[in-house]
Tab-separated table of C-alpha atoms and ligand atoms in Angstrom:
chain	number	residue	atom	x	y	z
H	1	MET	CA	-0.041	-0.358	0.043
H	2	PHE	CA	0.449	4.272	-0.648
H	3	ARG	CA	1.637	6.098	2.230
H	4	ASP	CA	-1.239	8.296	3.036
H	5	ASP	CA	0.302	11.648	2.040
H	6	PHE	CA	1.781	9.685	-0.957
H	7	VAL	CA	2.688	12.663	-4.025
H	8	TRP	CA	0.945	11.248	-6.931
H	9	GLY	CA	1.865	13.952	-9.968
H	10	VAL	CA	3.300	14.510	-13.734
H	11	ALA	CA	6.298	15.616	-14.984
H	12	ALA	CA	7.535	17.844	-18.071
H	13	SER	CA	10.692	20.601	-18.342
H	14	ALA	CA	10.635	24.258	-19.718
H	15	TYR	CA	12.947	23.774	-22.185
H	16	GLN	CA	9.685	20.509	-24.008
H	17	THR	CA	7.359	22.173	-22.843
H	18	GLU	CA	7.155	26.265	-23.079
H	19	GLY	CA	8.110	27.258	-26.325
H	20	ARG	CA	9.405	30.774	-26.789
H	21	ASP	CA	7.445	35.084	-27.090
H	22	VAL	CA	9.034	36.903	-29.100
H	23	ASN	CA	8.460	38.899	-26.177
H	24	ASP	CA	9.334	37.401	-22.612
H	25	GLY	CA	12.972	38.179	-22.714
H	26	ALA	CA	14.631	34.777	-22.426
H	27	GLY	CA	18.085	34.686	-22.753
H	28	VAL	CA	19.938	31.533	-25.005
H	29	SER	CA	20.714	27.778	-24.070
H	30	ILE	CA	22.630	25.495	-24.808
H	31	TRP	CA	19.828	23.928	-26.088
H	32	ASP	CA	18.563	26.581	-28.344
H	33	THR	CA	22.555	26.411	-30.074
H	34	PHE	CA	22.022	23.335	-30.350
H	35	VAL	CA	19.087	23.045	-32.175
H	36	SER	CA	20.163	25.320	-34.609
H	37	LYS	CA	23.417	23.622	-35.324
H	38	GLY	CA	20.498	20.913	-36.795
H	39	LYS	CA	21.610	18.086	-34.514
H	40	ILE	CA	17.892	17.098	-33.964
H	41	ALA	CA	16.371	13.671	-35.551
H	42	ASP	CA	13.688	15.243	-37.454
H	43	GLY	CA	15.192	19.009	-37.847
H	44	SER	CA	12.402	20.683	-35.900
H	45	ASN	CA	13.551	22.580	-32.622
H	46	ALA	CA	12.384	23.452	-29.252
H	47	ASP	CA	10.705	27.704	-30.385
H	48	VAL	CA	6.919	25.980	-30.564
H	49	ALA	CA	6.483	22.903	-28.407
H	50	CYS	CA	4.153	23.043	-26.290
H	51	ASP	CA	3.337	26.743	-26.703
H	52	MET	CA	2.816	26.654	-22.993
H	53	ILE	CA	3.732	29.967	-22.982
H	54	HIS	CA	0.492	30.630	-23.597
H	55	ARG	CA	-1.722	27.726	-22.640
H	56	TYR	CA	-0.558	27.159	-19.950
H	57	LYS	CA	-4.098	27.724	-18.246
H	58	GLU	CA	-5.877	25.421	-20.534
H	59	ASP	CA	-3.487	22.420	-19.420
H	60	PHE	CA	-3.637	23.217	-15.410
H	61	ALA	CA	-7.489	23.154	-16.566
H	62	ILE	CA	-6.852	19.711	-17.762
H	63	MET	CA	-4.393	17.804	-15.312
H	64	LYS	CA	-7.657	19.363	-12.780
H	65	THR	CA	-9.567	17.490	-15.170
H	66	MET	CA	-8.121	14.184	-14.455
H	67	GLY	CA	-7.381	14.319	-10.737
H	68	VAL	CA	-3.945	15.638	-11.225
H	69	LYS	CA	-2.383	17.094	-7.628
H	70	ALA	CA	1.059	17.589	-8.199
H	71	TYR	CA	2.880	19.059	-11.418
H	72	ARG	CA	6.805	18.683	-11.338
H	73	PHE	CA	8.196	21.287	-13.742
H	74	SER	CA	11.352	23.148	-14.179
H	75	ILE	CA	12.715	27.078	-14.726
H	76	SER	CA	14.187	27.757	-17.625
H	77	TRP	CA	17.716	29.948	-15.813
H	78	SER	CA	18.502	31.221	-19.159
H	79	ARG	CA	15.055	32.817	-18.856
H	80	LEU	CA	14.708	34.085	-15.968
H	81	ILE	CA	18.397	35.173	-16.256
H	82	PRO	CA	18.783	34.851	-19.472
H	83	ASP	CA	23.479	35.946	-19.420
H	84	GLY	CA	22.325	33.403	-16.642
H	85	ILE	CA	23.953	35.841	-13.595
H	86	GLY	CA	23.187	39.416	-14.436
H	87	GLU	CA	19.745	41.445	-14.358
H	88	VAL	CA	17.104	39.193	-13.203
H	89	ASN	CA	14.287	39.115	-16.251
H	90	GLU	CA	10.961	40.348	-14.965
H	91	ALA	CA	8.890	38.990	-17.620
H	92	ALA	CA	10.050	35.272	-16.564
H	93	VAL	CA	9.704	35.705	-12.807
H	94	SER	CA	5.618	37.356	-13.389
H	95	PHE	CA	5.026	34.324	-16.475
H	96	TYR	CA	6.153	31.688	-13.457
H	97	ARG	CA	4.385	33.651	-10.724
H	98	ASP	CA	0.891	33.030	-12.563
H	99	MET	CA	1.907	29.169	-13.862
H	100	LEU	CA	2.480	28.987	-9.771
H	101	ILE	CA	-0.373	30.871	-8.976
H	102	THR	CA	-2.762	29.090	-11.889
H	103	MET	CA	-1.549	25.512	-10.528
H	104	ARG	CA	-2.346	26.584	-6.191
H	105	GLU	CA	-5.700	27.342	-7.421
H	106	ASN	CA	-6.554	24.290	-10.338
H	107	GLY	CA	-5.944	22.691	-6.214
H	108	ILE	CA	-1.755	20.719	-8.062
H	109	LYS	CA	0.747	20.952	-6.211
H	110	PRO	CA	4.197	22.415	-7.766
H	111	PHE	CA	7.775	20.821	-6.960
H	112	ILE	CA	10.414	23.245	-8.991
H	113	THR	CA	13.128	21.603	-10.401
H	114	LEU	CA	16.077	24.361	-10.788
H	115	PHE	CA	18.400	22.746	-13.492
H	116	HIS	CA	16.646	20.325	-16.349
H	117	TRP	CA	19.395	20.581	-18.942
H	118	GLU	CA	18.818	24.263	-20.256
H	119	TYR	CA	22.166	25.888	-19.070
H	120	PRO	CA	22.636	29.227	-19.937
H	121	GLN	CA	24.982	30.152	-23.465
H	122	ALA	CA	26.740	33.013	-21.727
H	123	LEU	CA	28.245	30.124	-19.449
H	124	GLU	CA	28.470	28.132	-21.445
H	125	ASP	CA	30.834	30.409	-23.294
H	126	LYS	CA	32.827	31.037	-20.436
H	127	GLY	CA	33.069	26.863	-19.895
H	128	GLY	CA	30.437	26.005	-18.214
H	129	TRP	CA	30.218	23.226	-15.618
H	130	VAL	CA	33.977	23.389	-15.767
H	131	ASN	CA	34.763	26.431	-14.732
H	132	PRO	CA	35.228	26.760	-11.346
H	133	GLU	CA	33.384	29.344	-10.878
H	134	SER	CA	30.800	27.632	-11.383
H	135	PRO	CA	29.219	27.350	-8.370
H	136	LYS	CA	28.273	30.088	-7.468
H	137	TRP	CA	26.297	30.623	-10.692
H	138	PHE	CA	23.853	28.612	-10.161
H	139	GLU	CA	24.367	29.789	-6.574
H	140	ARG	CA	23.290	33.037	-7.634
H	141	TYR	CA	20.457	31.376	-9.788
H	142	ALA	CA	19.090	29.502	-6.731
H	143	GLN	CA	18.736	32.638	-4.533
H	144	VAL	CA	16.219	34.381	-7.774
H	145	VAL	CA	14.372	31.431	-7.522
H	146	GLY	CA	14.045	31.280	-3.765
H	147	ASP	CA	13.071	35.296	-3.453
H	148	ASN	CA	11.057	35.179	-6.759
H	149	PHE	CA	8.758	31.359	-5.908
H	150	ALA	CA	9.335	30.381	-2.068
H	151	ASP	CA	6.422	31.919	-0.900
H	152	LEU	CA	4.486	30.347	-3.571
H	153	CYS	CA	6.115	26.932	-3.543
H	154	ASP	CA	7.207	24.376	-1.160
H	155	ASP	CA	9.451	21.436	-2.864
H	156	PHE	CA	11.896	22.277	-4.752
H	157	ILE	CA	14.211	19.766	-6.987
H	158	THR	CA	17.923	20.828	-7.878
H	159	PHE	CA	18.873	18.847	-10.184
H	160	ASN	CA	16.805	17.283	-13.093
H	161	GLU	CA	19.607	13.755	-14.126
H	162	PRO	CA	22.948	15.160	-13.013
H	163	GLN	CA	24.247	11.811	-14.935
H	164	CYS	CA	22.653	12.787	-18.975
H	165	THR	CA	24.623	16.183	-18.471
H	166	ILE	CA	27.578	15.894	-17.690
H	167	ASN	CA	28.034	12.008	-20.065
H	168	LEU	CA	25.638	13.294	-22.319
H	169	GLY	CA	26.801	17.313	-22.719
H	170	TYR	CA	30.173	16.542	-21.525
H	171	VAL	CA	31.545	13.182	-22.035
H	172	ARG	CA	29.357	11.478	-25.458
H	173	GLY	CA	28.814	15.120	-26.976
H	174	TYR	CA	25.574	13.763	-27.826
H	175	HIS	CA	23.160	16.541	-25.888
H	176	ALA	CA	23.721	19.742	-25.657
H	177	PRO	CA	26.587	21.263	-25.655
H	178	GLY	CA	28.290	18.366	-27.772
H	179	LYS	CA	31.291	18.654	-26.147
H	180	GLU	CA	34.127	15.897	-25.932
H	181	LEU	CA	36.115	16.533	-23.176
H	182	PRO	CA	38.725	14.411	-20.885
H	183	LEU	CA	38.062	12.458	-17.985
H	184	LYS	CA	40.314	14.764	-16.015
H	185	ASP	CA	37.811	17.695	-16.904
H	186	THR	CA	34.114	15.895	-16.976
H	187	LEU	CA	34.982	14.592	-12.987
H	188	PHE	CA	35.806	18.423	-12.630
H	189	ALA	CA	32.379	19.354	-14.263
H	190	ALA	CA	30.664	16.740	-12.228
H	191	HIS	CA	32.028	17.540	-9.311
H	192	ASN	CA	31.264	21.309	-9.708
H	193	LEU	CA	27.500	20.486	-10.239
H	194	LEU	CA	27.160	18.690	-6.676
H	195	LYS	CA	29.409	21.889	-5.751
H	196	ALA	CA	25.869	24.116	-7.188
H	197	HIS	CA	23.835	21.102	-5.478
H	198	GLY	CA	24.780	22.261	-1.898
H	199	LEU	CA	24.784	25.631	-2.574
H	200	ALA	CA	21.727	25.294	-3.570
H	201	VAL	CA	19.998	23.425	-1.120
H	202	LYS	CA	21.674	26.538	0.908
H	203	VAL	CA	20.124	29.173	-0.154
H	204	LEU	CA	16.787	27.057	-0.559
H	205	ARG	CA	16.885	26.379	3.127
H	206	GLN	CA	17.490	29.618	4.188
H	207	LYS	CA	14.351	31.304	1.876
H	208	ALA	CA	12.075	28.266	2.247
H	209	PRO	CA	12.788	27.451	5.819
H	210	ASN	CA	9.407	25.072	5.326
H	211	ALA	CA	9.807	24.065	1.678
H	212	ARG	CA	11.617	19.815	1.201
H	213	ILE	CA	14.379	20.206	-1.036
H	214	GLY	CA	15.663	17.299	-3.165
H	215	TYR	CA	18.351	16.311	-6.316
H	216	ALA	CA	16.673	13.905	-8.649
H	217	PRO	CA	19.471	11.496	-10.172
H	218	THR	CA	18.787	8.774	-12.763
H	219	CYS	CA	20.284	5.322	-13.868
H	220	GLY	CA	19.588	2.178	-15.043
H	221	VAL	CA	18.977	-0.142	-12.491
H	222	ALA	CA	21.018	-3.546	-11.946
H	223	TYR	CA	18.281	-5.621	-10.763
H	224	PRO	CA	18.703	-9.175	-10.016
H	225	ALA	CA	18.007	-12.126	-13.202
H	226	SER	CA	16.820	-14.596	-10.058
H	227	ASP	CA	15.551	-14.675	-5.809
H	228	ALA	CA	18.377	-15.872	-5.504
H	229	PRO	CA	20.812	-14.094	-2.411
H	230	LYS	CA	23.910	-14.272	-3.892
H	231	ASP	CA	21.885	-13.213	-7.754
H	232	ILE	CA	20.353	-10.027	-5.325
H	233	GLU	CA	23.784	-9.593	-3.793
H	234	ALA	CA	25.753	-8.655	-7.076
H	235	ALA	CA	22.833	-7.044	-8.924
H	236	LYS	CA	23.802	-4.440	-5.908
H	237	ARG	CA	27.015	-4.328	-6.194
H	238	ARG	CA	26.942	-3.805	-10.120
H	239	TYR	CA	23.711	-1.265	-9.081
H	240	PHE	CA	26.896	1.283	-6.687
H	241	GLY	CA	29.424	-0.110	-8.542
H	242	PHE	CA	31.343	0.755	-11.992
H	243	ASP	CA	31.704	-0.242	-15.588
H	244	GLU	CA	34.330	-0.829	-16.842
H	245	ASP	CA	33.871	0.825	-19.326
H	246	LEU	CA	34.931	3.871	-18.311
H	247	ALA	CA	33.718	5.866	-20.467
H	248	ASN	CA	30.505	5.170	-19.030
H	249	TRP	CA	31.209	6.260	-15.707
H	250	GLY	CA	28.694	9.664	-16.113
H	251	TRP	CA	26.234	6.673	-15.722
H	252	ASN	CA	27.624	6.325	-12.282
H	253	VAL	CA	24.835	6.181	-9.380
H	254	SER	CA	26.761	6.305	-6.333
H	255	TRP	CA	29.310	8.344	-7.532
H	256	PHE	CA	26.227	10.687	-8.145
H	257	LEU	CA	24.543	10.237	-4.456
H	258	ASP	CA	26.868	8.604	-2.006
H	259	PRO	CA	28.610	12.458	-1.839
H	260	VAL	CA	24.994	13.486	-1.936
H	261	ILE	CA	24.121	11.432	1.465
H	262	LEU	CA	26.867	10.209	2.155
H	263	GLY	CA	29.133	13.239	2.363
H	264	ARG	CA	32.101	10.834	0.261
H	265	TYR	CA	32.302	9.734	-2.739
H	266	PRO	CA	32.443	5.654	-3.946
H	267	GLN	CA	36.121	4.158	-2.829
H	268	GLU	CA	36.140	1.940	-6.119
H	269	GLY	CA	35.927	5.650	-8.372
H	270	ILE	CA	38.420	7.403	-6.099
H	271	ASP	CA	40.442	4.354	-7.877
H	272	LEU	CA	39.157	3.196	-11.139
H	273	PHE	CA	39.846	7.612	-11.052
H	274	LYS	CA	43.505	8.053	-9.261
H	275	ASP	CA	44.587	9.084	-12.173
H	276	ASP	CA	42.391	12.163	-13.391
H	277	LEU	CA	40.980	13.263	-10.162
H	278	PHE	CA	41.218	16.831	-8.573
H	279	GLU	CA	41.798	18.105	-4.663
H	280	ILE	CA	38.641	15.968	-2.630
H	281	THR	CA	39.365	19.000	0.252
H	282	LYS	CA	36.926	18.630	3.603
H	283	GLU	CA	35.594	21.943	2.763
H	284	ASP	CA	34.106	20.617	-0.232
H	285	MET	CA	32.162	17.545	0.561
H	286	GLU	CA	30.435	19.019	3.339
H	287	LEU	CA	28.774	21.613	1.489
H	288	ILE	CA	27.372	18.639	-1.437
H	289	ASN	CA	26.485	16.565	1.487
H	290	GLN	CA	23.984	19.495	2.488
H	291	PRO	CA	20.843	17.169	4.874
H	292	ILE	CA	17.703	16.626	1.968
H	293	ASP	CA	14.556	15.360	1.819
H	294	PHE	CA	13.985	13.747	0.085
H	295	ILE	CA	16.233	11.005	-3.145
H	296	GLY	CA	14.732	11.830	-6.407
H	297	GLN	CA	14.926	8.712	-9.241
H	298	ASN	CA	13.898	9.168	-12.580
H	299	ILE	CA	13.881	5.288	-13.353
H	300	TYR	CA	13.392	3.626	-16.805
H	301	ASN	CA	14.831	0.251	-17.012
H	302	GLY	CA	16.914	-1.664	-16.030
H	303	TYR	CA	19.258	-4.911	-17.067
H	304	PRO	CA	19.431	-8.575	-15.676
H	305	ILE	CA	22.856	-9.217	-13.231
H	306	LYS	CA	23.508	-12.927	-11.655
H	307	ALA	CA	26.489	-13.387	-10.273
H	308	GLY	CA	28.617	-16.018	-11.972
H	309	ASP	CA	30.397	-19.406	-10.121
H	310	ASN	CA	32.681	-16.984	-8.212
H	311	GLY	CA	30.198	-14.020	-7.153
H	312	GLU	CA	30.826	-12.322	-9.791
H	313	ILE	CA	28.995	-9.999	-12.049
H	314	VAL	CA	27.663	-11.216	-14.603
H	315	TYR	CA	25.468	-9.382	-17.455
H	316	GLU	CA	22.075	-11.597	-18.020
H	317	LYS	CA	21.940	-11.162	-21.566
H	318	ARG	CA	18.033	-10.528	-21.960
H	319	ASP	CA	15.466	-12.880	-24.189
H	320	ARG	CA	15.606	-12.840	-27.110
H	321	GLY	CA	12.710	-10.516	-28.250
H	322	TYR	CA	12.506	-8.673	-25.226
H	323	ASN	CA	10.054	-5.522	-24.956
H	324	GLN	CA	10.614	-2.434	-25.751
H	325	THR	CA	9.576	1.169	-25.425
H	326	ALA	CA	9.484	3.796	-29.226
H	327	MET	CA	12.529	5.013	-27.732
H	328	GLY	CA	13.741	1.991	-27.352
H	329	TRP	CA	14.423	1.439	-24.328
H	330	PRO	CA	13.789	-2.399	-23.007
H	331	ILE	CA	10.621	-3.078	-20.238
H	332	THR	CA	11.685	-4.424	-17.202
H	333	PRO	CA	9.586	-3.356	-14.430
H	334	SER	CA	11.058	-4.248	-11.854
H	335	CYS	CA	13.581	-1.655	-12.042
H	336	LEU	CA	10.602	0.238	-10.087
H	337	TYR	CA	10.990	-3.118	-7.002
H	338	TRP	CA	15.036	-3.172	-6.643
H	339	GLY	CA	15.787	0.673	-7.322
H	340	PRO	CA	13.983	1.596	-4.689
H	341	LYS	CA	14.590	-1.219	-2.532
H	342	PHE	CA	18.062	-0.850	-3.117
H	343	LEU	CA	18.715	2.937	-3.063
H	344	TYR	CA	16.200	2.848	0.556
H	345	GLU	CA	18.201	0.402	1.918
H	346	ARG	CA	21.938	2.251	1.215
H	347	TYR	CA	20.648	5.828	2.105
H	348	HIS	CA	17.854	5.678	4.412
H	349	LYS	CA	15.660	8.336	2.508
H	350	ASP	CA	12.759	8.984	1.534
H	351	ILE	CA	12.675	7.658	-1.870
H	352	LEU	CA	10.588	10.360	-4.874
H	353	ILE	CA	10.250	8.601	-8.179
H	354	THR	CA	10.393	11.436	-10.218
H	355	GLU	CA	10.142	10.585	-13.850
H	356	ASN	CA	8.335	7.092	-15.261
H	357	GLY	CA	6.901	6.299	-18.465
H	358	MET	CA	7.153	5.421	-22.195
H	359	ALA	CA	7.119	5.968	-25.849
H	360	CYS	CA	4.758	4.374	-27.716
H	361	CYS	CA	3.908	5.142	-31.128
H	362	ASP	CA	0.442	7.337	-30.252
H	363	TYR	CA	-2.084	7.996	-32.238
H	364	PRO	CA	-5.555	9.746	-32.784
H	365	ALA	CA	-7.888	6.393	-33.853
H	366	PRO	CA	-10.463	6.641	-35.891
H	367	ASP	CA	-12.508	7.907	-33.243
H	368	SER	CA	-10.690	10.360	-32.578
H	369	ALA	CA	-9.991	9.169	-28.581
H	370	ILE	CA	-5.988	7.795	-28.191
H	371	HIS	CA	-6.276	4.196	-27.142
H	372	ASP	CA	-2.756	3.367	-25.480
H	373	GLY	CA	-3.228	0.194	-24.253
H	374	GLU	CA	0.239	-0.638	-24.091
H	375	ARG	CA	1.205	1.872	-21.749
H	376	ILE	CA	-0.807	1.410	-19.254
H	377	ALA	CA	-0.240	-2.442	-19.668
H	378	PHE	CA	3.495	-1.469	-18.699
H	379	LEU	CA	2.309	1.978	-16.179
H	380	ASP	CA	0.399	-1.060	-14.640
H	381	LYS	CA	3.341	-3.425	-14.238
H	382	TYR	CA	5.801	-0.358	-12.922
H	383	ILE	CA	3.455	1.204	-9.997
H	384	SER	CA	2.656	-2.824	-9.251
H	385	ASN	CA	6.638	-3.121	-8.859
H	386	LEU	CA	6.318	0.400	-6.810
H	387	GLN	CA	3.432	-0.463	-4.488
H	388	LYS	CA	5.821	-3.769	-3.798
H	389	ALA	CA	9.045	-2.035	-2.732
H	390	ALA	CA	6.411	0.064	-0.298
H	391	ASP	CA	4.489	-3.213	1.106
H	392	GLU	CA	8.337	-4.368	1.771
H	393	GLY	CA	9.454	-1.200	4.220
H	394	ALA	CA	10.953	1.474	1.304
H	395	SER	CA	9.884	4.329	1.924
H	396	ILE	CA	8.611	5.425	-1.031
H	397	MET	CA	6.932	9.451	-0.675
H	398	GLY	CA	5.414	9.966	-4.879
H	399	TYR	CA	5.542	8.665	-8.268
H	400	PHE	CA	5.837	11.254	-11.511
H	401	HIS	CA	4.754	10.328	-14.766
H	402	TRP	CA	6.998	11.208	-17.157
H	403	SER	CA	5.434	13.276	-18.784
H	404	TYR	CA	2.545	15.557	-18.628
H	405	CYS	CA	1.861	16.146	-22.570
H	406	ASP	CA	3.743	14.970	-25.760
H	407	ASN	CA	6.864	17.199	-25.332
H	408	PHE	CA	10.274	18.149	-27.754
H	409	GLU	CA	12.424	14.903	-27.028
H	410	TRP	CA	16.087	16.607	-27.188
H	411	THR	CA	17.957	14.938	-29.853
H	412	ASP	CA	14.530	12.463	-30.396
H	413	GLY	CA	12.505	16.022	-30.902
H	414	TYR	CA	8.630	15.485	-32.019
H	415	THR	CA	8.605	11.990	-32.339
H	416	LYS	CA	8.492	10.674	-29.658
H	417	ARG	CA	5.702	10.420	-27.993
H	418	PHE	CA	5.953	10.376	-23.477
H	419	GLY	CA	2.307	11.600	-22.600
H	420	LEU	CA	-1.303	10.596	-20.741
H	421	VAL	CA	-1.922	14.053	-22.308
H	422	TYR	CA	-2.021	13.920	-26.625
H	423	VAL	CA	0.005	17.282	-28.956
H	424	ASP	CA	-1.616	17.356	-32.334
H	425	TYR	CA	1.336	19.692	-33.047
H	426	PRO	CA	0.560	21.208	-35.599
H	427	SER	CA	-2.999	22.762	-33.901
H	428	LEU	CA	-0.849	21.948	-30.839
H	429	LYS	CA	-4.476	20.983	-29.282
H	430	ARG	CA	-4.396	18.280	-26.961
H	431	THR	CA	-7.228	15.208	-26.037
H	432	ILE	CA	-6.286	12.979	-22.989
H	433	LYS	CA	-5.339	9.709	-24.237
H	434	ASP	CA	-6.504	6.391	-22.615
H	435	SER	CA	-3.930	6.391	-20.825
H	436	GLY	CA	-4.384	9.972	-18.959
H	437	PHE	CA	-8.402	8.422	-17.537
H	438	TRP	CA	-6.375	5.154	-16.827
H	439	PHE	CA	-3.912	6.542	-14.223
H	440	LYS	CA	-6.409	9.106	-12.779
H	441	GLU	CA	-7.949	6.217	-11.141
H	442	VAL	CA	-4.795	4.998	-9.877
H	443	MET	CA	-3.837	8.621	-8.042
H	444	GLU	CA	-7.996	8.454	-7.234
H	445	THR	CA	-7.601	5.644	-5.554
H	446	ASN	CA	-3.866	5.490	-4.037
H	447	GLY	CA	-2.806	2.605	-6.249
H	448	LYS	CA	-5.844	0.051	-4.724
H	449	ASN	CA	-7.183	-0.284	-8.386
H	450	LEU	CA	-3.101	-1.724	-9.711
F	501	NCW	S1	17.222	10.382	-20.372
F	501	NCW	C1	15.323	11.268	-21.355
F	501	NCW	N1	15.268	11.499	-20.584
F	501	NCW	C2	13.611	11.853	-21.005
F	501	NCW	C3	13.604	12.871	-20.888
F	501	NCW	O1	12.462	13.126	-22.350
F	501	NCW	C4	13.896	14.349	-19.483
F	501	NCW	O2	13.622	15.186	-19.868
F	501	NCW	C5	14.349	13.097	-19.639
F	501	NCW	O3	14.608	13.461	-18.091
F	501	NCW	C6	12.683	11.042	-20.353
F	501	NCW	O4	13.256	10.730	-19.187
F	501	NCW	C7	14.144	11.946	-19.383
F	501	NCW	N2	15.889	11.609	-22.702
F	501	NCW	C8	16.862	11.233	-23.025
F	501	NCW	C9	17.657	10.063	-23.614
F	501	NCW	C10	18.783	9.992	-24.375
F	501	NCW	C11	19.590	8.620	-24.758
F	501	NCW	C12	21.246	8.886	-24.685
F	501	NCW	C13	22.138	7.674	-24.883
F	501	NCW	C14	22.759	7.141	-25.498
F	501	NCW	C15	23.572	6.323	-25.016
């Protein structure tokens, strides 16, 4: 059973939904630059996206119809502070304040994410997260967020999927800003990001003393191939451990969570990276280790692990023809059982599922409805697994579905649909999918209909 105060919600991010307005005064973000270089699968950009900048009132009315009680969204840093550190854009302040007010009028609890990837280009030009000043830049941004929105919001999340910022943005170059930096620089960038998290938590504690504050990393979940204790132990070791391929270091769980919750980097990583590490000071670790209220986790899939004859970690082959989402992500419902369970065992903190969901090939049927039974089947299995983790004692605080509506899926443009609400991009008309009606019942019954 989910607890009585379980948070049920839907999530989205600024860049993926808002779009632009000629009068909005926004600055340029690294994603604006990246899309202008033709890096998007369908050649699109996010200039319109879901046009939430003009349609948020309609969207909150739709959410109300769907029985949504909480909305996790992000503030665009480069919209709020166009060059990242200078003058505050009052048009953005008014916009986000009105958004927060409208949400509350519709009985929807806001969860603000400070950073969901669209970093100000002006700061990237100074080196971005590799610049030692970068934590301070984020601190200032957090101050502006606190000063302007803390009276309207009780829940904050500092970073969304920091692993993607570092790994996709700086190691692989698949995401903005499209860099492929040496290990030494990417480790330092991650350290600066973690310091920025610590500074933001401190600032938000001052500005919003009663708020709950969390942080939302991600990772594929290593889950045991069987219930044998040795497989469970091997999966756990892999989940918090490191991939032998150093280029995958940025997907790691413990490197991004141990410092925040336990105040230290994992020894396995320190040993692995010894030739490329910067000096790790006690002061930095204390800063990163600010008390937080919950661990947010974006969980989409996992991979099976078993123990070899000598207990070593063995990657189990997936079944031939295993199910995948339209992203090509494997469908592995038990990741929503094992992930939260492992995390709770290691960190003893409330776990908030900040994202989960699937991309489907949705289309309007002849009756104009969107019959996304595949998504319902996916969610039914995934959320039931989460419930099992809660029943067995993991403290699960809530679940946000990704996403509220179809939106701009980064390098996949508009080709991938994650929403509970269908967006017809030419007309921008919204239609609640079958899954949206189904999820309404899940929220209303606190998961008792699963
Ligand atoms: S990781 C990822 N997503 C989706 C996105 O819409 C959301 O903003 C993110 O928080 C859903 O959840 C997260 N999308 C990026 C996928 C890139 C995968 C590239 C792998 C290359 C090896």
